[in-house]
Amino acid sequence: MISALASLQAYGPAAIFFGSGIEGQTVAIAGGVLARMGLIHWPLALAAAAAGTAAMDQLLFFLGRFGRSTKFVAKMSGKPTFARAAGFIEHHPIAFVLSFRFIFGLRAAGPVAAGLSAMGMGVFTALNLAAAGLWATLFAGGGFVFGQTLQRWLEHPTLGASLMMGAAGLLVAGGLAALALWRPKPLPAAGAGA
C-alpha cells in the first residue's frame, strides 16, 4: 500500500500542474508550501505551477483563435470583463499579456481576447511563458517562504491545534453565513404564463 506521503510526492507535481491551470494562485501557493516542507522538490513545484498556468492560457488563446464560433467563446465575449480585456489588448498588447493573470476578472477572458485579437501566436506564446514564470515564482515562492512559518505553527502542540480549530470554525461560520444570505428564486405561481 502506498503511503499518503509517497502519493503526495508521486502525484503532487501533477496536481500542482492541473490545479494551477484551473484554480490558480491557491494551488501554486500550496505547491510552494509543500516544497518548503520537503514533500516536493522546489524546482519541480515551481515548474509545475508555471507549466500549468501557461498551458491553460495557451489553450484559452487557441480557443479564441480557432474556436470563435463555439458557445464558450461567445459566452466569454459577452462578459463585461471581456470588453475591458479587448480594449487593453488594443492599446497595450504586450503589457496586457504580461499582466492579465494578475488582474482579477481577466484570468479567463484575457487569453481568449488575445486569441480573438490580431496578436500573433508566437508573440502571445513567448509573453505567456515569461508571465507564467513570473506568476509561478511570485505565488509558489510566497508559499515556499510562508511554508516554514506554517510548518512551525502546525508543529507547535497547542498552536497547531488552535489554528486547525480556528480554520474549521471559519469554514463553518462562512458556510452558515452563505446559507443565511442565500435566497432561492421563488417558484412561478401555478398557471403563470398559461
JSON list of C-alpha atoms in Angstrom, two decimals:
[
{"chain": "A", "resi": 1, "resn": "MET", "atom": "CA", "xyz": [0.00, 0.00, 0.00]},
{"chain": "A", "resi": 2, "resn": "ILE", "atom": "CA", "xyz": [1.35, 3.39, -0.96]},
{"chain": "A", "resi": 3, "resn": "SER", "atom": "CA", "xyz": [1.52, 5.83, 1.93]},
{"chain": "A", "resi": 4, "resn": "ALA", "atom": "CA", "xyz": [-0.08, 9.27, 1.74]},
{"chain": "A", "resi": 5, "resn": "LEU", "atom": "CA", "xyz": [3.39, 10.84, 1.74]},
{"chain": "A", "resi": 6, "resn": "ALA", "atom": "CA", "xyz": [4.56, 8.69, -1.18]},
{"chain": "A", "resi": 7, "resn": "SER", "atom": "CA", "xyz": [1.37, 9.52, -3.09]},
{"chain": "A", "resi": 8, "resn": "LEU", "atom": "CA", "xyz": [1.90, 13.22, -2.48]},
{"chain": "A", "resi": 9, "resn": "GLN", "atom": "CA", "xyz": [5.49, 13.01, -3.66]},
{"chain": "A", "resi": 10, "resn": "ALA", "atom": "CA", "xyz": [4.49, 10.99, -6.72]},
{"chain": "A", "resi": 11, "resn": "TYR", "atom": "CA", "xyz": [1.36, 12.87, -7.78]},
{"chain": "A", "resi": 12, "resn": "GLY", "atom": "CA", "xyz": [1.89, 16.28, -6.17]},
{"chain": "A", "resi": 13, "resn": "PRO", "atom": "CA", "xyz": [3.59, 17.84, -9.21]},
{"chain": "A", "resi": 14, "resn": "ALA", "atom": "CA", "xyz": [0.74, 16.68, -11.49]},
{"chain": "A", "resi": 15, "resn": "ALA", "atom": "CA", "xyz": [-1.80, 18.09, -9.04]},
{"chain": "A", "resi": 16, "resn": "ILE", "atom": "CA", "xyz": [0.08, 21.40, -8.98]},
{"chain": "A", "resi": 17, "resn": "PHE", "atom": "CA", "xyz": [0.18, 21.44, -12.80]},
{"chain": "A", "resi": 18, "resn": "PHE", "atom": "CA", "xyz": [-3.56, 20.85, -13.24]},
{"chain": "A", "resi": 19, "resn": "GLY", "atom": "CA", "xyz": [-4.56, 22.91, -10.22]},
{"chain": "A", "resi": 20, "resn": "SER", "atom": "CA", "xyz": [-2.51, 25.93, -11.29]},
{"chain": "A", "resi": 21, "resn": "GLY", "atom": "CA", "xyz": [-4.22, 25.86, -14.66]},
{"chain": "A", "resi": 22, "resn": "ILE", "atom": "CA", "xyz": [-7.70, 25.57, -13.21]},
{"chain": "A", "resi": 23, "resn": "GLU", "atom": "CA", "xyz": [-7.64, 27.15, -9.76]},
{"chain": "A", "resi": 24, "resn": "GLY", "atom": "CA", "xyz": [-4.52, 29.28, -9.98]},
{"chain": "A", "resi": 25, "resn": "GLN", "atom": "CA", "xyz": [-2.94, 31.11, -7.08]},
{"chain": "A", "resi": 26, "resn": "THR", "atom": "CA", "xyz": [-4.21, 28.88, -4.28]},
{"chain": "A", "resi": 27, "resn": "VAL", "atom": "CA", "xyz": [-2.68, 25.75, -5.78]},
{"chain": "A", "resi": 28, "resn": "ALA", "atom": "CA", "xyz": [0.58, 27.49, -6.67]},
{"chain": "A", "resi": 29, "resn": "ILE", "atom": "CA", "xyz": [0.90, 28.73, -3.07]},
{"chain": "A", "resi": 30, "resn": "ALA", "atom": "CA", "xyz": [0.10, 25.24, -1.75]},
{"chain": "A", "resi": 31, "resn": "GLY", "atom": "CA", "xyz": [2.78, 23.83, -4.06]},
{"chain": "A", "resi": 32, "resn": "GLY", "atom": "CA", "xyz": [5.30, 26.24, -2.57]},
{"chain": "A", "resi": 33, "resn": "VAL", "atom": "CA", "xyz": [4.28, 25.23, 0.95]},
{"chain": "A", "resi": 34, "resn": "LEU", "atom": "CA", "xyz": [4.70, 21.53, 0.07]},
{"chain": "A", "resi": 35, "resn": "ALA", "atom": "CA", "xyz": [8.14, 22.27, -1.38]},
{"chain": "A", "resi": 36, "resn": "ARG", "atom": "CA", "xyz": [9.16, 24.13, 1.77]},
{"chain": "A", "resi": 37, "resn": "MET", "atom": "CA", "xyz": [8.05, 21.18, 3.87]},
{"chain": "A", "resi": 38, "resn": "GLY", "atom": "CA", "xyz": [10.29, 18.96, 1.76]},
{"chain": "A", "resi": 39, "resn": "LEU", "atom": "CA", "xyz": [7.44, 16.91, 0.29]},
{"chain": "A", "resi": 40, "resn": "ILE", "atom": "CA", "xyz": [8.11, 18.03, -3.30]},
{"chain": "A", "resi": 41, "resn": "HIS", "atom": "CA", "xyz": [11.33, 19.36, -4.80]},
{"chain": "A", "resi": 42, "resn": "TRP", "atom": "CA", "xyz": [11.18, 23.16, -5.12]},
{"chain": "A", "resi": 43, "resn": "PRO", "atom": "CA", "xyz": [12.21, 23.33, -8.82]},
{"chain": "A", "resi": 44, "resn": "LEU", "atom": "CA", "xyz": [9.58, 20.72, -9.66]},
{"chain": "A", "resi": 45, "resn": "ALA", "atom": "CA", "xyz": [6.82, 22.59, -7.77]},
{"chain": "A", "resi": 46, "resn": "LEU", "atom": "CA", "xyz": [7.81, 25.86, -9.47]},
{"chain": "A", "resi": 47, "resn": "ALA", "atom": "CA", "xyz": [7.95, 24.27, -12.93]},
{"chain": "A", "resi": 48, "resn": "ALA", "atom": "CA", "xyz": [4.60, 22.50, -12.44]},
{"chain": "A", "resi": 49, "resn": "ALA", "atom": "CA", "xyz": [2.88, 25.76, -11.41]},
{"chain": "A", "resi": 50, "resn": "ALA", "atom": "CA", "xyz": [4.39, 27.71, -14.32]},
{"chain": "A", "resi": 51, "resn": "ALA", "atom": "CA", "xyz": [3.64, 24.99, -16.86]},
{"chain": "A", "resi": 52, "resn": "GLY", "atom": "CA", "xyz": [0.06, 24.55, -15.62]},
{"chain": "A", "resi": 53, "resn": "THR", "atom": "CA", "xyz": [-0.87, 28.21, -15.88]},
{"chain": "A", "resi": 54, "resn": "ALA", "atom": "CA", "xyz": [0.94, 28.63, -19.22]},
{"chain": "A", "resi": 55, "resn": "ALA", "atom": "CA", "xyz": [-0.78, 25.57, -20.70]},
{"chain": "A", "resi": 56, "resn": "MET", "atom": "CA", "xyz": [-4.25, 26.72, -19.65]},
{"chain": "A", "resi": 57, "resn": "ASP", "atom": "CA", "xyz": [-3.71, 30.23, -21.01]},
{"chain": "A", "resi": 58, "resn": "GLN", "atom": "CA", "xyz": [-2.32, 28.84, -24.25]},
{"chain": "A", "resi": 59, "resn": "LEU", "atom": "CA", "xyz": [-5.39, 26.60, -24.57]},
{"chain": "A", "resi": 60, "resn": "LEU", "atom": "CA", "xyz": [-7.71, 29.57, -23.98]},
{"chain": "A", "resi": 61, "resn": "PHE", "atom": "CA", "xyz": [-5.77, 31.58, -26.58]},
{"chain": "A", "resi": 62, "resn": "PHE", "atom": "CA", "xyz": [-6.25, 28.72, -29.09]},
{"chain": "A", "resi": 63, "resn": "LEU", "atom": "CA", "xyz": [-9.96, 28.63, -28.27]},
{"chain": "A", "resi": 64, "resn": "GLY", "atom": "CA", "xyz": [-10.19, 32.33, -29.04]},
{"chain": "A", "resi": 65, "resn": "ARG", "atom": "CA", "xyz": [-8.14, 31.98, -32.21]},
{"chain": "A", "resi": 66, "resn": "PHE", "atom": "CA", "xyz": [-9.61, 28.79, -33.67]},
{"chain": "A", "resi": 67, "resn": "GLY", "atom": "CA", "xyz": [-12.93, 28.38, -31.85]},
{"chain": "A", "resi": 68, "resn": "ARG", "atom": "CA", "xyz": [-14.52, 31.75, -32.50]},
{"chain": "A", "resi": 69, "resn": "SER", "atom": "CA", "xyz": [-17.90, 30.18, -33.20]},
{"chain": "A", "resi": 70, "resn": "THR", "atom": "CA", "xyz": [-18.00, 27.98, -30.07]},
{"chain": "A", "resi": 71, "resn": "LYS", "atom": "CA", "xyz": [-20.50, 28.61, -27.29]},
{"chain": "A", "resi": 72, "resn": "PHE", "atom": "CA", "xyz": [-17.65, 29.06, -24.81]},
{"chain": "A", "resi": 73, "resn": "VAL", "atom": "CA", "xyz": [-16.06, 31.91, -26.77]},
{"chain": "A", "resi": 74, "resn": "ALA", "atom": "CA", "xyz": [-19.47, 33.51, -27.43]},
{"chain": "A", "resi": 75, "resn": "LYS", "atom": "CA", "xyz": [-20.32, 33.35, -23.73]},
{"chain": "A", "resi": 76, "resn": "MET", "atom": "CA", "xyz": [-16.89, 34.68, -22.73]},
{"chain": "A", "resi": 77, "resn": "SER", "atom": "CA", "xyz": [-17.00, 37.55, -25.22]},
{"chain": "A", "resi": 78, "resn": "GLY", "atom": "CA", "xyz": [-20.38, 38.65, -23.86]},
{"chain": "A", "resi": 79, "resn": "LYS", "atom": "CA", "xyz": [-18.99, 39.35, -20.38]},
{"chain": "A", "resi": 80, "resn": "PRO", "atom": "CA", "xyz": [-18.09, 42.91, -19.27]},
{"chain": "A", "resi": 81, "resn": "THR", "atom": "CA", "xyz": [-14.56, 41.80, -18.37]},
{"chain": "A", "resi": 82, "resn": "PHE", "atom": "CA", "xyz": [-14.04, 40.71, -21.96]},
{"chain": "A", "resi": 83, "resn": "ALA", "atom": "CA", "xyz": [-14.68, 44.24, -23.23]},
{"chain": "A", "resi": 84, "resn": "ARG", "atom": "CA", "xyz": [-12.08, 45.54, -20.74]},
{"chain": "A", "resi": 85, "resn": "ALA", "atom": "CA", "xyz": [-9.60, 42.91, -21.92]},
{"chain": "A", "resi": 86, "resn": "ALA", "atom": "CA", "xyz": [-10.19, 43.68, -25.60]},
{"chain": "A", "resi": 87, "resn": "GLY", "atom": "CA", "xyz": [-9.67, 47.39, -25.01]},
{"chain": "A", "resi": 88, "resn": "PHE", "atom": "CA", "xyz": [-6.48, 46.79, -23.05]},
{"chain": "A", "resi": 89, "resn": "ILE", "atom": "CA", "xyz": [-5.09, 44.47, -25.77]},
{"chain": "A", "resi": 90, "resn": "GLU", "atom": "CA", "xyz": [-5.79, 47.05, -28.45]},
{"chain": "A", "resi": 91, "resn": "HIS", "atom": "CA", "xyz": [-3.81, 49.78, -26.69]},
{"chain": "A", "resi": 92, "resn": "HIS", "atom": "CA", "xyz": [-1.18, 47.84, -24.71]},
{"chain": "A", "resi": 93, "resn": "PRO", "atom": "CA", "xyz": [-0.88, 44.29, -26.09]},
{"chain": "A", "resi": 94, "resn": "ILE", "atom": "CA", "xyz": [2.47, 43.34, -24.54]},
{"chain": "A", "resi": 95, "resn": "ALA", "atom": "CA", "xyz": [1.66, 44.79, -21.12]},
{"chain": "A", "resi": 96, "resn": "PHE", "atom": "CA", "xyz": [-1.71, 43.07, -21.23]},
{"chain": "A", "resi": 97, "resn": "VAL", "atom": "CA", "xyz": [-0.33, 39.57, -21.84]},
{"chain": "A", "resi": 98, "resn": "LEU", "atom": "CA", "xyz": [2.30, 40.08, -19.15]},
{"chain": "A", "resi": 99, "resn": "SER", "atom": "CA", "xyz": [-0.26, 41.23, -16.60]},
{"chain": "A", "resi": 100, "resn": "PHE", "atom": "CA", "xyz": [-3.74, 39.73, -17.19]},
{"chain": "A", "resi": 101, "resn": "ARG", "atom": "CA", "xyz": [-3.16, 36.74, -14.91]},
{"chain": "A", "resi": 102, "resn": "PHE", "atom": "CA", "xyz": [-2.54, 39.17, -12.06]},
{"chain": "A", "resi": 103, "resn": "ILE", "atom": "CA", "xyz": [-5.75, 41.18, -12.63]},
{"chain": "A", "resi": 104, "resn": "PHE", "atom": "CA", "xyz": [-8.92, 39.90, -11.01]},
{"chain": "A", "resi": 105, "resn": "GLY", "atom": "CA", "xyz": [-11.62, 39.08, -13.55]},
{"chain": "A", "resi": 106, "resn": "LEU", "atom": "CA", "xyz": [-9.32, 38.81, -16.56]},
{"chain": "A", "resi": 107, "resn": "ARG", "atom": "CA", "xyz": [-7.84, 35.37, -15.87]},
{"chain": "A", "resi": 108, "resn": "ALA", "atom": "CA", "xyz": [-10.02, 33.50, -18.40]},
{"chain": "A", "resi": 109, "resn": "ALA", "atom": "CA", "xyz": [-11.17, 36.41, -20.53]},
{"chain": "A", "resi": 110, "resn": "GLY", "atom": "CA", "xyz": [-7.63, 37.66, -21.16]},
{"chain": "A", "resi": 111, "resn": "PRO", "atom": "CA", "xyz": [-6.21, 34.82, -23.24]},
{"chain": "A", "resi": 112, "resn": "VAL", "atom": "CA", "xyz": [-9.49, 34.35, -25.14]},
{"chain": "A", "resi": 113, "resn": "ALA", "atom": "CA", "xyz": [-9.49, 38.07, -26.01]},
{"chain": "A", "resi": 114, "resn": "ALA", "atom": "CA", "xyz": [-5.85, 37.79, -27.07]},
{"chain": "A", "resi": 115, "resn": "GLY", "atom": "CA", "xyz": [-6.80, 34.87, -29.33]},
{"chain": "A", "resi": 116, "resn": "LEU", "atom": "CA", "xyz": [-9.51, 36.96, -30.96]},
{"chain": "A", "resi": 117, "resn": "SER", "atom": "CA", "xyz": [-7.15, 39.89, -31.46]},
{"chain": "A", "resi": 118, "resn": "ALA", "atom": "CA", "xyz": [-4.59, 40.44, -34.21]},
{"chain": "A", "resi": 119, "resn": "MET", "atom": "CA", "xyz": [-1.74, 39.40, -31.87]},
{"chain": "A", "resi": 120, "resn": "GLY", "atom": "CA", "xyz": [0.49, 36.76, -33.41]},
{"chain": "A", "resi": 121, "resn": "MET", "atom": "CA", "xyz": [0.58, 33.30, -31.88]},
{"chain": "A", "resi": 122, "resn": "GLY", "atom": "CA", "xyz": [4.36, 33.37, -31.43]},
{"chain": "A", "resi": 123, "resn": "VAL", "atom": "CA", "xyz": [4.24, 36.72, -29.64]},
{"chain": "A", "resi": 124, "resn": "PHE", "atom": "CA", "xyz": [1.49, 35.51, -27.31]},
{"chain": "A", "resi": 125, "resn": "THR", "atom": "CA", "xyz": [3.32, 32.24, -26.59]},
{"chain": "A", "resi": 126, "resn": "ALA", "atom": "CA", "xyz": [6.61, 33.97, -25.72]},
{"chain": "A", "resi": 127, "resn": "LEU", "atom": "CA", "xyz": [4.90, 36.54, -23.48]},
{"chain": "A", "resi": 128, "resn": "ASN", "atom": "CA", "xyz": [2.68, 33.86, -21.94]},
{"chain": "A", "resi": 129, "resn": "LEU", "atom": "CA", "xyz": [5.70, 31.75, -20.96]},
{"chain": "A", "resi": 130, "resn": "ALA", "atom": "CA", "xyz": [7.51, 34.74, -19.46]},
{"chain": "A", "resi": 131, "resn": "ALA", "atom": "CA", "xyz": [4.43, 35.85, -17.49]},
{"chain": "A", "resi": 132, "resn": "ALA", "atom": "CA", "xyz": [3.74, 32.29, -16.31]},
{"chain": "A", "resi": 133, "resn": "GLY", "atom": "CA", "xyz": [7.28, 32.02, -14.96]},
{"chain": "A", "resi": 134, "resn": "LEU", "atom": "CA", "xyz": [6.93, 35.31, -13.10]},
{"chain": "A", "resi": 135, "resn": "TRP", "atom": "CA", "xyz": [3.47, 34.36, -11.78]},
{"chain": "A", "resi": 136, "resn": "ALA", "atom": "CA", "xyz": [4.67, 30.96, -10.53]},
{"chain": "A", "resi": 137, "resn": "THR", "atom": "CA", "xyz": [7.74, 32.47, -8.91]},
{"chain": "A", "resi": 138, "resn": "LEU", "atom": "CA", "xyz": [5.65, 35.02, -7.02]},
{"chain": "A", "resi": 139, "resn": "PHE", "atom": "CA", "xyz": [2.86, 32.71, -5.84]},
{"chain": "A", "resi": 140, "resn": "ALA", "atom": "CA", "xyz": [4.73, 29.42, -5.36]},
{"chain": "A", "resi": 141, "resn": "GLY", "atom": "CA", "xyz": [7.63, 31.45, -3.95]},
{"chain": "A", "resi": 142, "resn": "GLY", "atom": "CA", "xyz": [5.26, 33.10, -1.48]},
{"chain": "A", "resi": 143, "resn": "GLY", "atom": "CA", "xyz": [4.06, 29.66, -0.43]},
{"chain": "A", "resi": 144, "resn": "PHE", "atom": "CA", "xyz": [7.65, 28.49, -0.09]},
{"chain": "A", "resi": 145, "resn": "VAL", "atom": "CA", "xyz": [8.54, 31.45, 2.14]},
{"chain": "A", "resi": 146, "resn": "PHE", "atom": "CA", "xyz": [5.34, 31.19, 4.20]},
{"chain": "A", "resi": 147, "resn": "GLY", "atom": "CA", "xyz": [5.61, 27.38, 4.37]},
{"chain": "A", "resi": 148, "resn": "GLN", "atom": "CA", "xyz": [8.34, 27.48, 7.00]},
{"chain": "A", "resi": 149, "resn": "THR", "atom": "CA", "xyz": [6.20, 29.62, 9.30]},
{"chain": "A", "resi": 150, "resn": "LEU", "atom": "CA", "xyz": [3.16, 27.43, 8.70]},
{"chain": "A", "resi": 151, "resn": "GLN", "atom": "CA", "xyz": [5.18, 24.31, 9.42]},
{"chain": "A", "resi": 152, "resn": "ARG", "atom": "CA", "xyz": [6.41, 25.78, 12.72]},
{"chain": "A", "resi": 153, "resn": "TRP", "atom": "CA", "xyz": [2.85, 26.71, 13.69]},
{"chain": "A", "resi": 154, "resn": "LEU", "atom": "CA", "xyz": [1.50, 23.26, 12.87]},
{"chain": "A", "resi": 155, "resn": "GLU", "atom": "CA", "xyz": [4.33, 21.50, 14.73]},
{"chain": "A", "resi": 156, "resn": "HIS", "atom": "CA", "xyz": [3.67, 23.51, 17.92]},
{"chain": "A", "resi": 157, "resn": "PRO", "atom": "CA", "xyz": [1.37, 21.27, 20.02]},
{"chain": "A", "resi": 158, "resn": "THR", "atom": "CA", "xyz": [-1.16, 23.85, 21.16]},
{"chain": "A", "resi": 159, "resn": "LEU", "atom": "CA", "xyz": [-0.77, 26.45, 18.42]},
{"chain": "A", "resi": 160, "resn": "GLY", "atom": "CA", "xyz": [-1.21, 23.89, 15.63]},
{"chain": "A", "resi": 161, "resn": "ALA", "atom": "CA", "xyz": [-4.40, 22.54, 17.17]},
{"chain": "A", "resi": 162, "resn": "SER", "atom": "CA", "xyz": [-5.67, 26.08, 17.77]},
{"chain": "A", "resi": 163, "resn": "LEU", "atom": "CA", "xyz": [-5.01, 27.04, 14.14]},
{"chain": "A", "resi": 164, "resn": "MET", "atom": "CA", "xyz": [-6.80, 23.95, 12.87]},
{"chain": "A", "resi": 165, "resn": "MET", "atom": "CA", "xyz": [-9.79, 24.60, 15.13]},
{"chain": "A", "resi": 166, "resn": "GLY", "atom": "CA", "xyz": [-9.82, 28.26, 14.09]},
{"chain": "A", "resi": 167, "resn": "ALA", "atom": "CA", "xyz": [-9.74, 27.32, 10.40]},
{"chain": "A", "resi": 168, "resn": "ALA", "atom": "CA", "xyz": [-12.54, 24.81, 10.92]},
{"chain": "A", "resi": 169, "resn": "GLY", "atom": "CA", "xyz": [-14.56, 27.45, 12.80]},
{"chain": "A", "resi": 170, "resn": "LEU", "atom": "CA", "xyz": [-14.07, 29.95, 9.97]},
{"chain": "A", "resi": 171, "resn": "LEU", "atom": "CA", "xyz": [-15.22, 27.39, 7.41]},
{"chain": "A", "resi": 172, "resn": "VAL", "atom": "CA", "xyz": [-18.33, 26.56, 9.44]},
{"chain": "A", "resi": 173, "resn": "ALA", "atom": "CA", "xyz": [-19.10, 30.26, 10.05]},
{"chain": "A", "resi": 174, "resn": "GLY", "atom": "CA", "xyz": [-18.60, 31.04, 6.36]},
{"chain": "A", "resi": 175, "resn": "GLY", "atom": "CA", "xyz": [-20.90, 28.20, 5.37]},
{"chain": "A", "resi": 176, "resn": "LEU", "atom": "CA", "xyz": [-23.58, 29.33, 7.81]},
{"chain": "A", "resi": 177, "resn": "ALA", "atom": "CA", "xyz": [-23.28, 32.93, 6.61]},
{"chain": "A", "resi": 178, "resn": "ALA", "atom": "CA", "xyz": [-23.64, 31.79, 2.99]},
{"chain": "A", "resi": 179, "resn": "LEU", "atom": "CA", "xyz": [-26.73, 29.79, 3.90]},
{"chain": "A", "resi": 180, "resn": "ALA", "atom": "CA", "xyz": [-28.20, 32.77, 5.77]},
{"chain": "A", "resi": 181, "resn": "LEU", "atom": "CA", "xyz": [-27.61, 35.10, 2.80]},
{"chain": "A", "resi": 182, "resn": "TRP", "atom": "CA", "xyz": [-28.74, 32.65, 0.13]},
{"chain": "A", "resi": 183, "resn": "ARG", "atom": "CA", "xyz": [-32.17, 33.37, -1.21]},
{"chain": "A", "resi": 184, "resn": "PRO", "atom": "CA", "xyz": [-33.66, 30.78, -3.55]},
{"chain": "A", "resi": 185, "resn": "LYS", "atom": "CA", "xyz": [-35.56, 32.02, -6.57]},
{"chain": "A", "resi": 186, "resn": "PRO", "atom": "CA", "xyz": [-39.30, 31.95, -5.97]},
{"chain": "A", "resi": 187, "resn": "LEU", "atom": "CA", "xyz": [-41.18, 29.32, -7.90]},
{"chain": "A", "resi": 188, "resn": "PRO", "atom": "CA", "xyz": [-43.54, 30.65, -10.56]},
{"chain": "A", "resi": 189, "resn": "ALA", "atom": "CA", "xyz": [-47.17, 30.81, -9.48]},
{"chain": "A", "resi": 190, "resn": "ALA", "atom": "CA", "xyz": [-49.41, 28.00, -10.64]},
{"chain": "A", "resi": 191, "resn": "GLY", "atom": "CA", "xyz": [-50.90, 28.79, -14.00]},
{"chain": "A", "resi": 192, "resn": "ALA", "atom": "CA", "xyz": [-48.48, 31.68, -14.64]},
{"chain": "A", "resi": 193, "resn": "GLY", "atom": "CA", "xyz": [-47.70, 32.15, -18.31]},
{"chain": "A", "resi": 194, "resn": "ALA", "atom": "CA", "xyz": [-50.50, 29.84, -19.36]}
]
